[in-house]
Coordinates of C-alpha atoms in Angstrom, one line a residue:
M1 CA -32.2 260.6 123.0
K2 CA -33.9 258.6 120.7
T3 CA -32.2 258.1 116.9
D4 CA -34.7 259.8 114.2
I5 CA -34.8 255.9 112.9
Q6 CA -36.2 254.9 115.9
I7 CA -38.7 257.5 115.7
A8 CA -39.5 256.7 112.3
Q9 CA -40.0 252.9 113.0
E10 CA -42.5 254.0 115.8
A11 CA -44.4 255.8 114.2
E12 CA -48.1 254.8 112.8
L13 CA -48.5 255.5 109.1
R14 CA -51.7 256.4 107.5
P15 CA -53.1 256.6 104.3
I16 CA -52.5 259.4 102.5
T17 CA -55.8 259.9 101.3
E18 CA -57.3 259.6 104.7
I19 CA -55.1 262.5 105.9
A20 CA -56.3 264.4 103.0
E21 CA -59.5 263.7 103.7
K22 CA -59.5 265.4 107.0
I23 CA -57.8 268.4 105.3
G24 CA -61.1 268.7 103.1
L25 CA -58.7 267.3 99.8
S26 CA -60.7 265.4 98.0
A27 CA -58.9 262.1 96.1
D28 CA -59.0 264.3 93.1
E29 CA -56.9 266.8 94.0
I30 CA -53.8 264.7 95.1
I31 CA -51.2 262.7 93.1
P32 CA -50.4 259.5 95.2
Y33 CA -47.0 258.7 95.6
G34 CA -47.4 254.8 96.8
R35 CA -49.5 254.7 99.5
Y36 CA -48.5 257.1 102.5
K37 CA -47.1 260.0 100.0
A38 CA -48.9 262.5 98.1
K39 CA -48.0 265.6 96.3

């Protein structure tokens, strides 16, 4: 069984703006905290 850290290191990060766009949010509707996190 993989550890949490192994799973996290294997994850492919995508820009939060790309993910927001996929669910119908514009860049004005999110508050980015770095490139990969937002509120």
